[in-house]
PDB file of C-alpha atoms and ligand atoms in Angstrom:
ATOM      1  CA  MET U1022       0.000   0.000   0.000  1.00  0.00           C
ATOM      2  CA  LYS U1023       2.802   2.364   1.082  1.00  0.00           C
ATOM      3  CA  GLN U1024       4.659   1.424  -2.114  1.00  0.00           C
ATOM      4  CA  THR U1025       1.620   2.186  -4.281  1.00  0.00           C
ATOM      5  CA  ILE U1026       1.228   5.629  -2.645  1.00  0.00           C
ATOM      6  CA  LEU U1027       4.924   6.357  -3.198  1.00  0.00           C
ATOM      7  CA  LEU U1028       4.660   5.271  -6.826  1.00  0.00           C
ATOM      8  CA  LEU U1029       1.561   7.406  -7.409  1.00  0.00           C
ATOM      9  CA  SER U1030       3.232  10.444  -5.777  1.00  0.00           C
ATOM     10  CA  ALA U1031       6.325   9.969  -7.957  1.00  0.00           C
ATOM     11  CA  LEU U1032       4.150   9.706 -11.058  1.00  0.00           C
ATOM     12  CA  PHE U1033       2.217  12.837 -10.057  1.00  0.00           C
ATOM     13  CA  ILE U1034       5.443  14.830  -9.515  1.00  0.00           C
ATOM     14  CA  GLN U1035       6.768  13.628 -12.874  1.00  0.00           C
ATOM     15  CA  CYS U1036       3.544  14.645 -14.665  1.00  0.00           C
ATOM     16  CA  ALA U1037       3.518  18.016 -12.891  1.00  0.00           C
ATOM     17  CA  THR U1038       6.996  18.815 -14.186  1.00  0.00           C
ATOM     18  CA  VAL U1039       5.905  18.042 -17.724  1.00  0.00           C
ATOM     19  CA  ILE U1040       2.525  19.722 -17.835  1.00  0.00           C
ATOM     20  CA  ASN U1041       0.831  22.421 -15.786  1.00  0.00           C
ATOM     21  CA  ALA U1042      -2.436  21.191 -14.247  1.00  0.00           C
ATOM     22  CA  LYS U1043      -4.410  23.811 -16.190  1.00  0.00           C
ATOM     23  CA  ASP U1044      -2.877  22.822 -19.519  1.00  0.00           C
ATOM     24  CA  ILE U1045      -4.407  20.153 -21.741  1.00  0.00           C
ATOM     25  CA  ARG U1046      -2.477  17.217 -23.125  1.00  0.00           C
ATOM     26  CA  LEU U1047      -3.945  16.434 -26.544  1.00  0.00           C
ATOM     27  CA  PRO U1048      -4.322  12.921 -27.919  1.00  0.00           C
ATOM     28  CA  ALA U1049      -1.916  12.226 -30.803  1.00  0.00           C
ATOM     29  CA  PRO U1050      -3.312  13.541 -34.106  1.00  0.00           C
ATOM     30  CA  ASP U1051      -5.082  10.775 -35.989  1.00  0.00           C
ATOM     31  CA  MET U1052      -3.012  10.174 -39.124  1.00  0.00           C
ATOM     32  CA  LYS U1053      -5.459   7.551 -40.372  1.00  0.00           C
ATOM     33  CA  GLU U1054      -8.535   9.729 -40.163  1.00  0.00           C
ATOM     34  CA  ASN U1055     -10.970   9.053 -42.957  1.00  0.00           C
ATOM     35  CA  THR U1056     -10.953  12.474 -44.621  1.00  0.00           C
ATOM     36  CA  LEU U1057     -11.907  13.500 -48.162  1.00  0.00           C
ATOM     37  CA  SER U1058      -9.245  13.441 -50.878  1.00  0.00           C
ATOM     38  CA  LEU U1059      -7.572  16.754 -51.635  1.00  0.00           C
ATOM     39  CA  THR U1060      -9.360  17.037 -54.975  1.00  0.00           C
ATOM     40  CA  ARG U1061     -12.803  16.454 -53.412  1.00  0.00           C
ATOM     41  CA  THR U1062     -11.903  18.881 -50.609  1.00  0.00           C
ATOM     42  CA  LEU U1063     -10.980  21.587 -53.100  1.00  0.00           C
ATOM     43  CA  GLN U1064     -14.185  20.911 -55.032  1.00  0.00           C
ATOM     44  CA  GLN U1065     -16.254  21.414 -51.897  1.00  0.00           C
ATOM     45  CA  ARG U1066     -14.402  24.036 -49.818  1.00  0.00           C
ATOM     46  CA  HIS U1067     -16.618  26.926 -48.825  1.00  0.00           C
ATOM     47  CA  SER U1068     -17.097  29.296 -45.916  1.00  0.00           C
ATOM     48  CA  VAL U1069     -19.769  28.617 -43.300  1.00  0.00           C
ATOM     49  CA  ARG U1070     -21.186  31.331 -41.008  1.00  0.00           C
ATOM     50  CA  ASN U1071     -24.024  29.481 -39.296  1.00  0.00           C
ATOM     51  CA  PHE U1072     -22.788  27.164 -36.552  1.00  0.00           C
ATOM     52  CA  ASP U1073     -24.726  24.666 -34.443  1.00  0.00           C
ATOM     53  CA  LYS U1074     -24.121  25.968 -30.926  1.00  0.00           C
ATOM     54  CA  THR U1075     -25.277  22.689 -29.347  1.00  0.00           C
ATOM     55  CA  LYS U1076     -22.283  20.782 -30.749  1.00  0.00           C
ATOM     56  CA  THR U1077     -18.728  20.813 -29.405  1.00  0.00           C
ATOM     57  CA  LEU U1078     -15.436  19.451 -30.706  1.00  0.00           C
ATOM     58  CA  SER U1079     -13.724  16.505 -29.019  1.00  0.00           C
ATOM     59  CA  LEU U1080     -10.082  16.781 -27.913  1.00  0.00           C
ATOM     60  CA  GLN U1081      -9.234  14.387 -30.757  1.00  0.00           C
ATOM     61  CA  GLN U1082     -10.827  16.763 -33.259  1.00  0.00           C
ATOM     62  CA  ILE U1083      -8.981  19.742 -31.724  1.00  0.00           C
ATOM     63  CA  SER U1084      -5.718  17.806 -31.891  1.00  0.00           C
ATOM     64  CA  ASN U1085      -6.251  16.900 -35.559  1.00  0.00           C
ATOM     65  CA  LEU U1086      -7.244  20.487 -36.330  1.00  0.00           C
ATOM     66  CA  CYS U1087      -4.233  22.108 -34.625  1.00  0.00           C
ATOM     67  CA  TRP U1088      -1.865  19.620 -36.229  1.00  0.00           C
ATOM     68  CA  ALA U1089      -3.335  20.327 -39.665  1.00  0.00           C
ATOM     69  CA  ALA U1090      -3.056  24.073 -38.986  1.00  0.00           C
ATOM     70  CA  THR U1091       0.565  24.199 -37.887  1.00  0.00           C
ATOM     71  CA  GLY U1092       1.681  20.899 -36.389  1.00  0.00           C
ATOM     72  CA  ILE U1093       5.047  19.210 -36.795  1.00  0.00           C
ATOM     73  CA  ASN U1094       5.182  16.825 -39.756  1.00  0.00           C
ATOM     74  CA  ARG U1095       8.914  16.063 -40.049  1.00  0.00           C
ATOM     75  CA  ALA U1096      11.653  14.794 -37.774  1.00  0.00           C
ATOM     76  CA  ASP U1097      13.521  18.108 -38.045  1.00  0.00           C
ATOM     77  CA  GLY U1098      10.561  20.003 -36.537  1.00  0.00           C
ATOM     78  CA  ARG U1099       9.223  21.582 -39.714  1.00  0.00           C
ATOM     79  CA  LEU U1100       5.517  22.238 -39.937  1.00  0.00           C
ATOM     80  CA  THR U1101       2.378  21.312 -41.902  1.00  0.00           C
ATOM     81  CA  SER U1102       2.203  25.010 -42.912  1.00  0.00           C
ATOM     82  CA  PRO U1103       5.215  26.592 -44.648  1.00  0.00           C
ATOM     83  CA  THR U1104       6.702  29.797 -43.219  1.00  0.00           C
ATOM     84  CA  ALA U1105       9.188  32.202 -44.824  1.00  0.00           C
ATOM     85  CA  MET U1106      12.732  31.040 -44.037  1.00  0.00           C
ATOM     86  CA  ASN U1107      11.128  28.469 -41.689  1.00  0.00           C
ATOM     87  CA  ARG U1108      10.807  31.170 -39.028  1.00  0.00           C
ATOM     88  CA  GLN U1109       7.666  29.460 -37.641  1.00  0.00           C
ATOM     89  CA  GLU U1110       6.424  32.821 -36.407  1.00  0.00           C
ATOM     90  CA  ILE U1111       2.690  32.086 -36.502  1.00  0.00           C
ATOM     91  CA  ARG U1112       1.362  31.307 -33.022  1.00  0.00           C
ATOM     92  CA  LEU U1113      -1.954  29.506 -32.783  1.00  0.00           C
ATOM     93  CA  PHE U1114      -4.396  30.282 -29.967  1.00  0.00           C
ATOM     94  CA  VAL U1115      -7.494  28.197 -29.272  1.00  0.00           C
ATOM     95  CA  PHE U1116     -10.519  30.006 -27.834  1.00  0.00           C
ATOM     96  CA  THR U1117     -13.170  27.782 -26.215  1.00  0.00           C
ATOM     97  CA  LYS U1118     -15.943  28.406 -23.689  1.00  0.00           C
ATOM     98  CA  ASP U1119     -13.559  27.265 -20.944  1.00  0.00           C
ATOM     99  CA  GLY U1120     -10.454  29.308 -21.708  1.00  0.00           C
ATOM    100  CA  VAL U1121      -7.850  30.470 -24.183  1.00  0.00           C
ATOM    101  CA  TYR U1122      -4.942  28.146 -24.908  1.00  0.00           C
ATOM    102  CA  GLU U1123      -1.812  28.296 -27.034  1.00  0.00           C
ATOM    103  CA  TYR U1124      -1.027  25.248 -29.159  1.00  0.00           C
ATOM    104  CA  ASN U1125       2.389  23.809 -28.369  1.00  0.00           C
ATOM    105  CA  ALA U1126       3.110  21.644 -31.413  1.00  0.00           C
ATOM    106  CA  LYS U1127       6.255  20.077 -29.947  1.00  0.00           C
ATOM    107  CA  GLU U1128       4.537  18.863 -26.779  1.00  0.00           C
ATOM    108  CA  ASN U1129       1.115  18.391 -28.422  1.00  0.00           C
ATOM    109  CA  THR U1130      -0.468  20.371 -25.612  1.00  0.00           C
ATOM    110  CA  LEU U1131      -2.774  23.341 -25.192  1.00  0.00           C
ATOM    111  CA  VAL U1132      -1.158  25.763 -22.774  1.00  0.00           C
ATOM    112  CA  GLU U1133      -3.652  27.826 -20.792  1.00  0.00           C
ATOM    113  CA  LYS U1134      -3.275  31.578 -21.396  1.00  0.00           C
ATOM    114  CA  ALA U1135      -6.570  32.897 -20.022  1.00  0.00           C
ATOM    115  CA  LYS U1136      -9.532  31.497 -18.146  1.00  0.00           C
ATOM    116  CA  GLY U1137     -13.167  31.566 -19.198  1.00  0.00           C
ATOM    117  CA  ASP U1138     -15.082  32.312 -22.346  1.00  0.00           C
ATOM    118  CA  ASN U1139     -13.382  35.063 -24.368  1.00  0.00           C
ATOM    119  CA  ARG U1140     -14.809  34.118 -27.778  1.00  0.00           C
ATOM    120  CA  GLU U1141     -16.502  37.551 -27.749  1.00  0.00           C
ATOM    121  CA  LEU U1142     -13.114  38.988 -28.769  1.00  0.00           C
ATOM    122  CA  MET U1143     -13.485  37.107 -32.065  1.00  0.00           C
ATOM    123  CA  ALA U1144     -16.711  38.984 -32.874  1.00  0.00           C
ATOM    124  CA  GLY U1145     -14.742  42.212 -33.340  1.00  0.00           C
ATOM    125  CA  GLY U1146     -16.103  45.615 -32.529  1.00  0.00           C
ATOM    126  CA  GLY U1147     -13.530  46.494 -29.920  1.00  0.00           C
ATOM    127  CA  ASN U1148     -11.586  48.923 -32.041  1.00  0.00           C
ATOM    128  CA  LYS U1149     -13.091  52.322 -32.745  1.00  0.00           C
ATOM    129  CA  ALA U1150     -13.784  52.971 -36.416  1.00  0.00           C
ATOM    130  CA  PRO U1151     -12.459  56.312 -37.805  1.00  0.00           C
ATOM    131  CA  ASN U1152     -15.946  57.873 -37.375  1.00  0.00           C
ATOM    132  CA  GLY U1153     -15.823  57.113 -33.631  1.00  0.00           C
ATOM    133  CA  LYS U1154     -18.432  54.334 -33.844  1.00  0.00           C
ATOM    134  CA  LYS U1155     -17.742  50.738 -32.811  1.00  0.00           C
ATOM    135  CA  SER U1156     -16.316  48.851 -35.755  1.00  0.00           C
ATOM    136  CA  PHE U1157     -17.771  45.853 -37.589  1.00  0.00           C
ATOM    137  CA  ARG U1158     -19.009  42.907 -35.453  1.00  0.00           C
ATOM    138  CA  GLN U1159     -20.034  39.365 -36.351  1.00  0.00           C
ATOM    139  CA  THR U1160     -21.787  37.593 -33.492  1.00  0.00           C
ATOM    140  CA  PHE U1161     -22.217  34.275 -35.336  1.00  0.00           C
ATOM    141  CA  VAL U1162     -18.731  33.365 -34.081  1.00  0.00           C
ATOM    142  CA  LEU U1163     -20.180  32.962 -30.568  1.00  0.00           C
ATOM    143  CA  ASP U1164     -22.028  29.850 -31.811  1.00  0.00           C
ATOM    144  CA  ALA U1165     -18.806  28.120 -32.901  1.00  0.00           C
ATOM    145  CA  PRO U1166     -17.402  25.944 -30.077  1.00  0.00           C
ATOM    146  CA  VAL U1167     -13.814  26.815 -30.996  1.00  0.00           C
ATOM    147  CA  SER U1168     -12.044  29.718 -32.662  1.00  0.00           C
ATOM    148  CA  LEU U1169      -8.468  29.391 -33.826  1.00  0.00           C
ATOM    149  CA  LEU U1170      -6.531  32.668 -33.791  1.00  0.00           C
ATOM    150  CA  MET U1171      -3.310  33.207 -35.723  1.00  0.00           C
ATOM    151  CA  VAL U1172      -0.887  35.731 -34.251  1.00  0.00           C
ATOM    152  CA  ILE U1173       2.240  36.872 -36.108  1.00  0.00           C
ATOM    153  CA  ASP U1174       5.118  36.949 -33.619  1.00  0.00           C
ATOM    154  CA  PHE U1175       7.690  39.398 -34.989  1.00  0.00           C
ATOM    155  CA  GLU U1176      10.075  38.550 -32.162  1.00  0.00           C
ATOM    156  CA  LYS U1177      10.151  34.979 -33.458  1.00  0.00           C
ATOM    157  CA  PHE U1178      10.465  36.269 -37.019  1.00  0.00           C
ATOM    158  CA  GLY U1179      13.530  38.263 -35.954  1.00  0.00           C
ATOM    159  CA  ARG U1180      12.555  41.475 -37.767  1.00  0.00           C
ATOM    160  CA  TYR U1181       9.722  43.989 -37.650  1.00  0.00           C
ATOM    161  CA  ASP U1182       9.773  45.853 -40.948  1.00  0.00           C
ATOM    162  CA  GLU U1183       7.543  45.988 -44.025  1.00  0.00           C
ATOM    163  CA  LYS U1184       8.890  42.742 -45.457  1.00  0.00           C
ATOM    164  CA  ALA U1185       8.383  40.960 -42.127  1.00  0.00           C
ATOM    165  CA  VAL U1186       4.744  42.123 -42.060  1.00  0.00           C
ATOM    166  CA  GLN U1187       4.248  40.863 -45.629  1.00  0.00           C
ATOM    167  CA  MET U1188       5.791  37.478 -44.844  1.00  0.00           C
ATOM    168  CA  GLY U1189       3.841  37.182 -41.592  1.00  0.00           C
ATOM    169  CA  CYS U1190       0.559  37.827 -43.399  1.00  0.00           C
ATOM    170  CA  VAL U1191       1.345  35.244 -46.081  1.00  0.00           C
ATOM    171  CA  ASP U1192       2.394  32.678 -43.458  1.00  0.00           C
ATOM    172  CA  ALA U1193      -0.783  33.264 -41.435  1.00  0.00           C
ATOM    173  CA  GLY U1194      -2.766  32.804 -44.663  1.00  0.00           C
ATOM    174  CA  ASN U1195      -1.069  29.430 -45.122  1.00  0.00           C
ATOM    175  CA  VAL U1196      -2.138  28.331 -41.637  1.00  0.00           C
ATOM    176  CA  SER U1197      -5.661  29.570 -42.200  1.00  0.00           C
ATOM    177  CA  GLU U1198      -5.928  27.740 -45.526  1.00  0.00           C
ATOM    178  CA  ASN U1199      -4.699  24.529 -43.886  1.00  0.00           C
ATOM    179  CA  ILE U1200      -7.579  24.966 -41.430  1.00  0.00           C
ATOM    180  CA  ASN U1201     -10.060  25.674 -44.234  1.00  0.00           C
ATOM    181  CA  LEU U1202      -9.028  22.565 -46.143  1.00  0.00           C
ATOM    182  CA  TYR U1203      -8.784  20.301 -43.108  1.00  0.00           C
ATOM    183  CA  CYS U1204     -12.254  21.331 -41.942  1.00  0.00           C
ATOM    184  CA  GLN U1205     -13.801  20.693 -45.333  1.00  0.00           C
ATOM    185  CA  SER U1206     -12.128  17.298 -45.575  1.00  0.00           C
ATOM    186  CA  ALA U1207     -13.148  16.264 -42.033  1.00  0.00           C
ATOM    187  CA  GLY U1208     -16.790  17.396 -42.119  1.00  0.00           C
ATOM    188  CA  LEU U1209     -16.225  20.479 -39.963  1.00  0.00           C
ATOM    189  CA  ALA U1210     -17.379  24.018 -40.735  1.00  0.00           C
ATOM    190  CA  THR U1211     -15.222  27.147 -40.774  1.00  0.00           C
ATOM    191  CA  VAL U1212     -14.686  30.590 -42.308  1.00  0.00           C
ATOM    192  CA  PRO U1213     -11.379  32.472 -42.508  1.00  0.00           C
ATOM    193  CA  ARG U1214     -11.782  35.873 -40.841  1.00  0.00           C
ATOM    194  CA  ALA U1215      -9.782  39.040 -40.330  1.00  0.00           C
ATOM    195  CA  THR U1216     -12.384  40.556 -37.988  1.00  0.00           C
ATOM    196  CA  HIS U1217     -11.539  40.475 -34.275  1.00  0.00           C
ATOM    197  CA  ASP U1218     -10.755  42.831 -31.398  1.00  0.00           C
ATOM    198  CA  THR U1219      -7.000  43.257 -31.856  1.00  0.00           C
ATOM    199  CA  GLU U1220      -6.338  45.402 -28.788  1.00  0.00           C
ATOM    200  CA  GLY U1221      -8.670  43.366 -26.579  1.00  0.00           C
ATOM    201  CA  ILE U1222      -6.811  40.194 -27.582  1.00  0.00           C
ATOM    202  CA  ARG U1223      -3.420  41.815 -26.908  1.00  0.00           C
ATOM    203  CA  THR U1224      -4.556  42.908 -23.466  1.00  0.00           C
ATOM    204  CA  LEU U1225      -6.005  39.511 -22.559  1.00  0.00           C
ATOM    205  CA  LEU U1226      -2.986  37.535 -23.754  1.00  0.00           C
ATOM    206  CA  GLY U1227      -0.285  40.004 -22.676  1.00  0.00           C
ATOM    207  CA  LEU U1228       0.857  40.635 -26.254  1.00  0.00           C
ATOM    208  CA  THR U1229       2.622  43.750 -27.588  1.00  0.00           C
ATOM    209  CA  GLU U1230       2.772  45.563 -30.974  1.00  0.00           C
ATOM    210  CA  LYS U1231       5.342  42.926 -31.934  1.00  0.00           C
ATOM    211  CA  HIS U1232       2.540  40.353 -31.873  1.00  0.00           C
ATOM    212  CA  LEU U1233      -0.154  40.899 -34.478  1.00  0.00           C
ATOM    213  CA  PRO U1234      -3.461  38.984 -34.235  1.00  0.00           C
ATOM    214  CA  ILE U1235      -4.119  38.699 -37.960  1.00  0.00           C
ATOM    215  CA  MET U1236      -6.635  35.947 -38.841  1.00  0.00           C
ATOM    216  CA  ASN U1237      -9.050  33.671 -37.062  1.00  0.00           C
ATOM    217  CA  ASN U1238     -11.123  30.635 -38.005  1.00  0.00           C
ATOM    218  CA  PRO U1239     -14.208  29.773 -35.958  1.00  0.00           C
ATOM    219  CA  VAL U1240     -14.643  25.984 -36.194  1.00  0.00           C
ATOM    220  CA  GLY U1241     -17.632  23.786 -35.447  1.00  0.00           C
ATOM    221  CA  PHE U1242     -20.540  22.129 -37.185  1.00  0.00           C
ATOM    222  CA  GLU U1243     -22.860  23.735 -39.708  1.00  0.00           C
ATOM    223  CA  LYS U1244     -26.394  24.318 -38.476  1.00  0.00           C
ATOM    224  CA  LYS U1245     -28.596  22.554 -40.997  1.00  0.00           C
TER     225      LYS U1245
HETATM  226  C1  LIG H1228      -8.092  37.536 -45.624  1.00  0.00           C
HETATM  227  C2  LIG H1228      -9.551  37.203 -45.462  1.00  0.00           C
HETATM  228  C3  LIG H1228     -10.311  37.876 -44.525  1.00  0.00           C
HETATM  229  C4  LIG H1228     -11.658  37.541 -44.331  1.00  0.00           C
HETATM  230  N1  LIG H1228     -12.358  38.156 -43.321  1.00  0.00           N
HETATM  231  C5  LIG H1228     -13.644  37.787 -43.105  1.00  0.00           C
HETATM  232  C6  LIG H1228     -14.367  38.347 -42.025  1.00  0.00           C
HETATM  233  O1  LIG H1228     -13.855  39.130 -41.232  1.00  0.00           O
HETATM  234  N2  LIG H1228     -15.634  37.933 -41.849  1.00  0.00           N
HETATM  235  C7  LIG H1228     -16.242  37.015 -42.680  1.00  0.00           C
HETATM  236  O2  LIG H1228     -17.398  36.680 -42.457  1.00  0.00           O
HETATM  237  N3  LIG H1228     -15.573  36.468 -43.711  1.00  0.00           N
HETATM  238  C8  LIG H1228     -14.298  36.825 -43.938  1.00  0.00           C
HETATM  239  N4  LIG H1228     -13.582  36.233 -44.962  1.00  0.00           N
HETATM  240  C9  LIG H1228     -14.220  35.183 -45.776  1.00  0.00           C
HETATM  241  C10 LIG H1228     -14.549  35.676 -47.178  1.00  0.00           C
HETATM  242  O3  LIG H1228     -15.588  36.614 -47.134  1.00  0.00           O
HETATM  243  C11 LIG H1228     -14.920  34.464 -48.047  1.00  0.00           C
HETATM  244  O4  LIG H1228     -13.815  33.598 -48.131  1.00  0.00           O
HETATM  245  C12 LIG H1228     -15.341  34.922 -49.424  1.00  0.00           C
HETATM  246  O5  LIG H1228     -16.595  35.569 -49.380  1.00  0.00           O
HETATM  247  C13 LIG H1228     -15.444  33.766 -50.425  1.00  0.00           C
HETATM  248  O6  LIG H1228     -16.344  32.783 -49.948  1.00  0.00           O
HETATM  249  P1  LIG H1228     -15.866  31.268 -49.814  1.00  0.00           P
HETATM  250  O7  LIG H1228     -14.831  31.189 -48.727  1.00  0.00           O
HETATM  251  O8  LIG H1228     -17.096  30.475 -49.448  1.00  0.00           O
HETATM  252  O9  LIG H1228     -15.280  30.862 -51.116  1.00  0.00           O
HETATM  253  C14 LIG H1228     -12.247  36.534 -45.137  1.00  0.00           C
HETATM  254  C15 LIG H1228     -11.477  35.857 -46.084  1.00  0.00           C
HETATM  255  C16 LIG H1228     -10.151  36.163 -46.229  1.00  0.00           C
HETATM  256  C17 LIG H1228      -9.331  35.367 -47.228  1.00  0.00           C
END
């Protein structure tokens, strides 16, 4: 009995050093998932803006989705989405009703960055338009169980000039398109979006001007 308790305590300490209790260890991405062929996916890809708010994604689906977006697909650590000079500067944040997490591709974990439901920040409207009114908002995103946010990290890119902004935007587009195609092939619904509350996101996640929230993809199931 004493031995079992000691063993369990040792295991607990070992786990605690590897993963914070609030973080989520994802199941391995399913490489044998029965998805549509690339040609069929391209034939069918389209944006969806009406989500079934009664349906959620499983951790397996979130794992597959994050891996498709910007997971590691080679032994040298390169990614499913290409980045200029392999700078890997696109950070992926997962907004759910429970919290905001950053995808750690190497560990296959979701690292908690904020507690609670902050999907409202994906609707937009936080930044004042030039006429002083609240800017454009899209509340349909609140019905999607998950929103994936792409943030360009210019510190990771190593430069913050016009070319870096161009490359960051292209690289974020690559991640977003991976999400678009994966969703279509796996029976999930999504739309690539540039609308969100940039300053609200920076404040929540402790980001600076060297981190640019640039695109997001709400993901869920289409309401039929
Ligand atoms: C860079 C970019 C930004 C976009 N931003 C938004 C957005 O903020 N809100 C939205 O509803 N759709 C947004 N879209 C989706 C487009 O409106 C959509 O892709 C387009 O109408 C074509 O429709 P399809 O995706 O079904 O082919 C965006 C698409 C791209 C590529």
